[in-house]
Tab-separated table of C-alpha atoms and ligand atoms in Angstrom:
chain	number	residue	atom	x	y	z
A	925	UNK	CA	12.776	92.220	87.895
A	926	UNK	CA	16.428	93.376	87.284
A	927	UNK	CA	18.109	93.769	84.054
A	928	UNK	CA	21.188	93.684	84.397
A	929	UNK	CA	24.252	94.897	81.534
A	930	UNK	CA	27.084	92.055	81.466
A	931	UNK	CA	30.040	94.330	80.953
A	932	UNK	CA	32.069	91.436	79.200
A	933	UNK	CA	29.437	90.197	76.607
A	934	UNK	CA	26.807	93.612	75.929
A	935	UNK	CA	23.850	92.243	76.955
A	936	UNK	CA	21.422	93.455	78.409
A	937	UNK	CA	19.377	90.792	79.857
A	938	UNK	CA	16.985	90.178	82.692
A	939	UNK	CA	17.368	88.440	85.943
A	940	UNK	CA	16.785	84.937	84.767
A	941	UNK	CA	19.506	85.070	82.800
A	942	UNK	CA	22.496	85.497	85.033
A	943	UNK	CA	23.143	83.828	88.190
A	944	UNK	CA	23.453	86.022	92.120
A	945	UNK	CA	27.104	85.831	93.841
A	946	UNK	CA	25.924	87.756	96.829
A	947	UNK	CA	27.543	90.563	98.516
A	948	UNK	CA	30.669	92.143	96.438
A	949	UNK	CA	34.287	92.739	97.747
A	950	UNK	CA	34.722	91.234	100.423
A	951	UNK	CA	38.223	90.855	102.031
A	952	UNK	CA	38.700	86.950	102.165
A	953	UNK	CA	40.228	85.826	105.227
A	954	UNK	CA	41.950	82.227	105.466
A	955	UNK	CA	44.018	80.116	106.865
A	956	UNK	CA	46.440	82.122	109.789
A	957	UNK	CA	44.060	84.971	109.767
A	958	UNK	CA	42.175	85.682	113.574
A	959	UNK	CA	39.062	83.615	114.600
A	960	UNK	CA	37.336	87.057	114.675
A	961	UNK	CA	38.183	88.397	111.252
A	962	UNK	CA	37.731	84.316	109.820
A	963	UNK	CA	33.823	84.316	111.227
A	964	UNK	CA	33.316	88.075	109.890
A	965	UNK	CA	34.420	86.489	106.459
A	966	UNK	CA	32.327	83.882	106.576
A	967	UNK	CA	29.164	85.081	108.035
A	968	UNK	CA	28.898	88.864	108.246
A	969	UNK	CA	27.148	90.567	105.335
A	970	UNK	CA	25.754	93.779	105.346
A	971	UNK	CA	22.447	93.137	104.057
A	972	UNK	CA	21.410	96.980	103.779
A	973	UNK	CA	18.296	98.524	103.360
A	974	UNK	CA	19.275	100.471	100.269
A	975	UNK	CA	22.423	100.696	97.784
A	976	UNK	CA	23.773	96.792	97.648
A	977	UNK	CA	27.223	96.116	95.684
A	978	UNK	CA	27.213	92.548	94.593
A	979	UNK	CA	28.131	89.525	92.881
A	980	UNK	CA	26.349	88.111	89.650
A	981	UNK	CA	27.438	85.250	86.853
A	982	UNK	CA	26.553	86.006	83.491
A	983	UNK	CA	25.264	81.985	83.943
A	984	UNK	CA	23.481	81.219	80.748
A	985	UNK	CA	25.391	83.718	78.904
A	986	UNK	CA	29.272	84.470	78.551
A	987	UNK	CA	30.060	82.888	81.671
A	988	UNK	CA	31.366	85.287	83.758
A	989	UNK	CA	31.326	87.254	87.078
A	990	UNK	CA	31.005	90.974	86.973
A	991	UNK	CA	29.397	93.355	89.659
A	992	UNK	CA	26.301	94.890	90.201
A	993	UNK	CA	25.470	98.335	91.967
A	994	UNK	CA	21.270	98.633	92.981
A	995	UNK	CA	18.945	99.631	94.988
A	996	UNK	CA	17.602	96.545	97.424
A	997	UNK	CA	14.745	98.924	98.255
A	998	UNK	CA	13.432	99.854	94.699
A	999	UNK	CA	14.639	97.348	92.639
A	1000	UNK	CA	17.250	100.483	90.623
A	1001	UNK	CA	20.581	99.141	89.040
A	1002	UNK	CA	22.984	102.102	89.074
A	1003	UNK	CA	25.523	100.104	87.057
A	1004	UNK	CA	27.486	97.309	86.598
A	1005	UNK	CA	30.988	97.305	86.187
A	1006	UNK	CA	34.199	94.346	85.835
A	1007	UNK	CA	35.248	91.856	88.315
A	1008	UNK	CA	39.166	92.886	87.895
A	1009	UNK	CA	38.920	95.586	90.854
A	1010	UNK	CA	38.660	95.522	94.618
A	1011	UNK	CA	36.254	98.168	95.201
A	1012	UNK	CA	34.077	100.238	92.972
A	1013	UNK	CA	35.128	102.761	90.697
A	1014	UNK	CA	34.398	106.494	90.987
A	1015	UNK	CA	32.675	106.157	88.162
A	1016	UNK	CA	29.980	104.514	89.238
A	1017	UNK	CA	30.251	105.884	92.818
A	1018	UNK	CA	29.379	109.187	91.255
A	1019	UNK	CA	25.905	108.151	89.549
A	1020	UNK	CA	25.228	106.968	92.888
A	1021	UNK	CA	25.785	109.886	94.651
A	1022	UNK	CA	23.339	111.818	92.492
A	1023	UNK	CA	20.585	109.414	92.546
A	1024	UNK	CA	21.157	109.047	96.599
A	1025	UNK	CA	22.529	112.378	97.785
A	1026	UNK	CA	23.731	111.886	101.308
A	1027	UNK	CA	24.124	108.651	100.856
A	1028	UNK	CA	27.991	106.942	102.075
A	1029	UNK	CA	29.686	103.493	101.136
B	881	UNK	CA	32.790	51.526	62.505
B	882	UNK	CA	29.331	52.461	62.863
B	883	UNK	CA	27.626	55.618	61.552
B	884	UNK	CA	27.243	58.683	63.659
B	885	UNK	CA	23.830	59.832	63.953
B	886	UNK	CA	22.985	63.508	65.078
B	887	UNK	CA	20.837	63.757	68.666
B	888	UNK	CA	17.557	63.404	67.001
B	889	UNK	CA	18.555	62.395	63.858
B	890	UNK	CA	16.923	65.931	61.309
B	891	UNK	CA	13.563	65.149	63.695
B	892	UNK	CA	11.249	68.075	61.617
B	893	UNK	CA	8.225	69.644	63.185
B	894	UNK	CA	5.540	72.147	61.144
B	895	UNK	CA	3.628	74.621	62.652
B	896	UNK	CA	3.401	78.206	62.278
B	897	UNK	CA	7.076	77.679	61.778
B	898	UNK	CA	9.690	75.367	60.772
B	899	UNK	CA	11.931	73.102	63.329
B	900	UNK	CA	14.124	71.341	61.876
B	901	UNK	CA	17.552	69.232	63.489
B	902	UNK	CA	20.237	69.852	61.620
B	903	UNK	CA	22.015	66.354	61.674
B	904	UNK	CA	25.672	66.419	62.506
B	905	UNK	CA	27.731	69.861	62.703
B	906	UNK	CA	31.699	70.038	63.393
B	907	UNK	CA	31.894	72.703	65.976
B	908	UNK	CA	35.428	73.136	67.656
B	909	UNK	CA	35.482	74.920	70.796
B	910	UNK	CA	38.570	77.959	71.350
B	911	UNK	CA	39.399	79.758	74.126
B	912	UNK	CA	42.383	82.087	74.499
B	913	UNK	CA	43.348	85.636	73.484
B	914	UNK	CA	40.911	86.674	71.178
B	915	UNK	CA	43.229	89.106	69.454
B	916	UNK	CA	46.321	87.057	69.248
B	917	UNK	CA	46.873	86.833	65.337
B	918	UNK	CA	47.625	83.149	65.362
B	919	UNK	CA	44.630	82.480	67.333
B	920	UNK	CA	42.302	84.142	64.698
B	921	UNK	CA	44.261	82.682	61.627
B	922	UNK	CA	44.077	79.419	63.115
B	923	UNK	CA	39.836	79.816	64.012
B	924	UNK	CA	39.252	81.667	60.817
B	925	UNK	CA	40.821	78.905	58.737
B	926	UNK	CA	39.755	76.033	60.933
B	927	UNK	CA	35.951	78.172	60.188
B	928	UNK	CA	36.236	77.755	56.563
B	929	UNK	CA	36.503	81.872	56.616
B	930	UNK	CA	39.687	82.009	54.930
B	931	UNK	CA	40.282	85.417	52.398
B	932	UNK	CA	37.224	87.561	53.898
B	933	UNK	CA	38.508	90.937	56.138
B	934	UNK	CA	41.103	88.436	58.591
B	935	UNK	CA	39.153	89.586	61.670
B	936	UNK	CA	37.324	87.809	64.098
B	937	UNK	CA	33.659	88.470	64.751
B	938	UNK	CA	32.813	91.459	67.245
B	939	UNK	CA	31.282	91.526	70.578
B	940	UNK	CA	28.141	89.438	70.201
B	941	UNK	CA	28.047	88.484	66.265
B	942	UNK	CA	28.987	85.308	64.190
B	943	UNK	CA	30.160	85.007	61.028
B	944	UNK	CA	28.085	81.829	59.282
B	945	UNK	CA	27.539	79.828	56.693
B	946	UNK	CA	25.134	76.804	56.744
B	947	UNK	CA	23.671	75.781	53.200
B	948	UNK	CA	23.970	72.301	51.625
B	949	UNK	CA	27.697	73.351	49.873
B	950	UNK	CA	29.035	75.171	53.371
B	951	UNK	CA	28.884	74.240	57.162
B	952	UNK	CA	31.364	77.187	58.394
B	953	UNK	CA	31.640	79.687	60.809
B	954	UNK	CA	33.262	81.434	64.044
B	955	UNK	CA	31.167	82.890	66.750
B	956	UNK	CA	31.758	84.929	69.300
B	957	UNK	CA	30.499	83.472	72.519
B	958	UNK	CA	32.621	85.654	75.323
B	959	UNK	CA	35.838	87.572	75.713
B	960	UNK	CA	38.394	84.384	75.571
B	961	UNK	CA	36.002	82.276	73.798
B	962	UNK	CA	34.619	81.503	69.788
B	963	UNK	CA	32.941	78.559	68.488
B	964	UNK	CA	34.388	77.302	65.331
B	965	UNK	CA	31.994	75.231	63.146
B	966	UNK	CA	33.085	73.142	60.526
B	967	UNK	CA	31.578	70.231	57.891
B	968	UNK	CA	31.318	67.017	60.247
B	969	UNK	CA	33.784	64.668	58.247
B	970	UNK	CA	36.135	67.467	58.530
B	971	UNK	CA	36.708	68.265	62.219
B	972	UNK	CA	39.731	66.218	62.964
B	973	UNK	CA	41.274	67.544	59.826
B	974	UNK	CA	40.360	71.129	61.463
B	975	UNK	CA	41.085	71.029	64.615
B	976	UNK	CA	45.023	69.660	63.536
B	977	UNK	CA	45.063	73.071	61.150
B	978	UNK	CA	43.935	74.974	63.631
B	979	UNK	CA	46.232	73.632	66.547
B	980	UNK	CA	49.026	74.292	64.042
B	981	UNK	CA	48.457	77.524	63.079
B	982	UNK	CA	48.216	78.055	67.114
B	983	UNK	CA	51.636	77.444	67.326
B	984	UNK	CA	52.587	78.073	71.293
B	985	UNK	CA	50.114	80.434	71.805
B	986	UNK	CA	48.380	79.612	74.419
B	987	UNK	CA	44.513	78.556	73.760
B	988	UNK	CA	42.427	76.091	73.960
B	989	UNK	CA	40.878	74.106	71.409
B	990	UNK	CA	38.674	71.317	71.631
B	991	UNK	CA	36.027	69.057	69.058
B	992	UNK	CA	32.782	69.563	70.842
B	993	UNK	CA	31.053	68.441	68.071
B	994	UNK	CA	29.077	64.609	69.613
B	995	UNK	CA	28.704	66.861	72.217
B	996	UNK	CA	26.067	69.306	70.647
B	997	UNK	CA	22.899	69.334	69.038
B	998	UNK	CA	21.568	72.065	65.878
B	999	UNK	CA	18.013	72.933	65.362
B	1000	UNK	CA	16.919	75.631	62.656
B	1001	UNK	CA	13.939	77.325	63.323
B	1002	UNK	CA	12.367	78.935	59.886
B	1003	UNK	CA	9.736	81.133	58.853
B	1004	UNK	CA	10.702	84.674	59.015
B	1005	UNK	CA	9.013	86.291	62.031
B	1006	UNK	CA	7.689	83.548	63.001
B	1007	UNK	CA	11.003	81.609	64.366
B	1008	UNK	CA	11.593	85.115	65.971
B	1009	UNK	CA	8.221	84.328	67.518
B	1010	UNK	CA	9.527	80.516	68.759
B	1011	UNK	CA	12.528	82.280	69.963
B	1012	UNK	CA	10.571	84.401	71.905
B	1013	UNK	CA	8.017	82.615	73.688
B	1014	UNK	CA	11.546	80.507	75.246
B	1015	UNK	CA	14.176	83.275	75.728
B	1016	UNK	CA	14.400	86.124	77.936
B	1017	UNK	CA	15.427	87.772	74.289
B	1018	UNK	CA	13.723	90.571	72.397
B	1019	UNK	CA	13.677	89.175	69.319
B	1020	UNK	CA	12.407	91.799	67.637
B	1021	UNK	CA	13.273	92.916	64.450
B	1022	UNK	CA	14.571	96.185	65.049
B	1023	UNK	CA	16.671	94.646	68.398
B	1024	UNK	CA	17.865	91.274	67.083
B	1025	UNK	CA	19.329	91.112	63.819
B	1026	UNK	CA	21.041	88.614	61.182
B	1027	UNK	CA	24.302	88.122	62.237
B	1028	UNK	CA	23.667	88.406	65.680
B	1029	UNK	CA	24.526	86.011	67.952
B	1030	UNK	CA	23.328	85.409	71.708
B	1031	UNK	CA	23.774	82.553	74.627
B	1032	UNK	CA	20.751	82.428	76.911
B	1033	UNK	CA	18.449	80.128	78.251
B	1034	UNK	CA	16.029	78.539	76.813
B	1035	UNK	CA	13.371	77.937	79.040
B	1036	UNK	CA	15.216	76.001	81.977
B	1037	UNK	CA	18.436	75.404	79.506
B	1038	UNK	CA	21.453	76.915	77.993
B	1039	UNK	CA	21.274	77.539	74.653
B	1040	UNK	CA	23.008	79.713	71.627
B	1041	UNK	CA	21.772	81.113	68.987
B	1042	UNK	CA	22.199	83.347	65.614
B	1043	UNK	CA	19.892	84.571	62.346
B	1044	UNK	CA	21.386	83.742	58.976
B	1045	UNK	CA	20.704	87.014	55.943
B	1046	UNK	CA	17.215	84.791	55.577
B	1047	UNK	CA	16.105	85.222	59.277
B	1048	UNK	CA	16.613	81.399	59.794
B	1049	UNK	CA	17.619	80.957	63.498
B	1050	UNK	CA	20.010	78.542	64.354
B	1051	UNK	CA	20.504	76.640	67.753
B	1052	UNK	CA	22.962	74.852	69.095
B	1053	UNK	CA	22.651	73.182	72.600
B	1054	UNK	CA	23.817	70.627	74.559
B	1055	UNK	CA	23.299	67.204	72.789
B	1056	UNK	CA	21.905	65.745	76.136
B	1057	UNK	CA	19.383	68.305	76.289
B	1058	UNK	CA	18.083	68.084	72.299
B	1059	UNK	CA	14.452	66.185	73.117
B	1060	UNK	CA	14.302	68.912	75.413
B	1061	UNK	CA	14.866	71.695	72.994
B	1062	UNK	CA	13.458	69.715	70.700
B	1063	UNK	CA	9.759	69.334	72.378
B	1064	UNK	CA	9.751	73.242	73.181
B	1065	UNK	CA	10.345	74.395	70.347
B	1066	UNK	CA	7.195	72.242	69.065
B	1067	UNK	CA	5.220	73.657	71.901
B	1068	UNK	CA	6.234	77.378	71.299
B	1069	UNK	CA	5.577	76.431	67.600
B	1070	UNK	CA	2.000	74.361	67.874
B	1071	UNK	CA	-0.815	75.830	65.058
B	1072	UNK	CA	-2.915	78.306	66.941
B	1073	UNK	CA	-0.228	79.529	69.065
B	1074	UNK	CA	1.176	82.205	66.998
B	1075	UNK	CA	0.378	85.626	69.521
B	1076	UNK	CA	2.160	87.758	66.431
B	1077	UNK	CA	3.592	90.562	68.547
B	1078	UNK	CA	5.922	90.931	65.528
C	308	ZN	ZN1	28.007	88.635	78.978
């Protein structure tokens, strides 16, 4: 089970209070994009064994979307951070680098 | 006009804790910039909090007084939402007062009283235990304290609750699931089912 900290309401809650929203930081390719870009936006996901950046929503709580950096193999949550960003913030990457030496985004 | 009646009309249950549906309660959802002065003033006026320190409750907190004489308060719901509580028969007047204070401030204020139900669970640590059985929340006295406000799920439905100074717990849920929530609370408070963790 995951314990997630909601960066909007400060609640440290367990997984069932949240709703998963899939891979984070996808670039949206909409009308006018190439078929390849559109296809990869719709269907291609990293699905790594290890560090993963995800979107989550505090569904039964404050209702806000946020991001989580966690490990898919150990289920460790490295950090959660606000949704108003296009990429993981540096301090989140630093936390991961410390715990997973040699890991690259 | 017909009389307004709350979802379960003061239904009660006595197990190892007391469960009671609280009857009609005025509730106004207010969304907007919680640091905006007109919005703070409006929320405090409508929630009967005039003459206090003039601030919004902090993140995860509520300032509520429920008694025979008082049914007022302001609860922090999210970074852009508060729930204003007031007596049911005053809700339209309070909403008007709130809207007046808001003026041209970008905000949304709606009377949601009839869309909600409210319960009280009392019995000190027994009440904590009833909630702990139903919600993924640390209800130990060191973690959940009077004045705190928590939105979470209660078994399968959304709920929000706070604790007052006498450690009674007040729960708000949607009116459509009032019976479900009452049944949950009754089962969790069943005589003989006390775990005694707190
Ligand atoms: Zn939250």
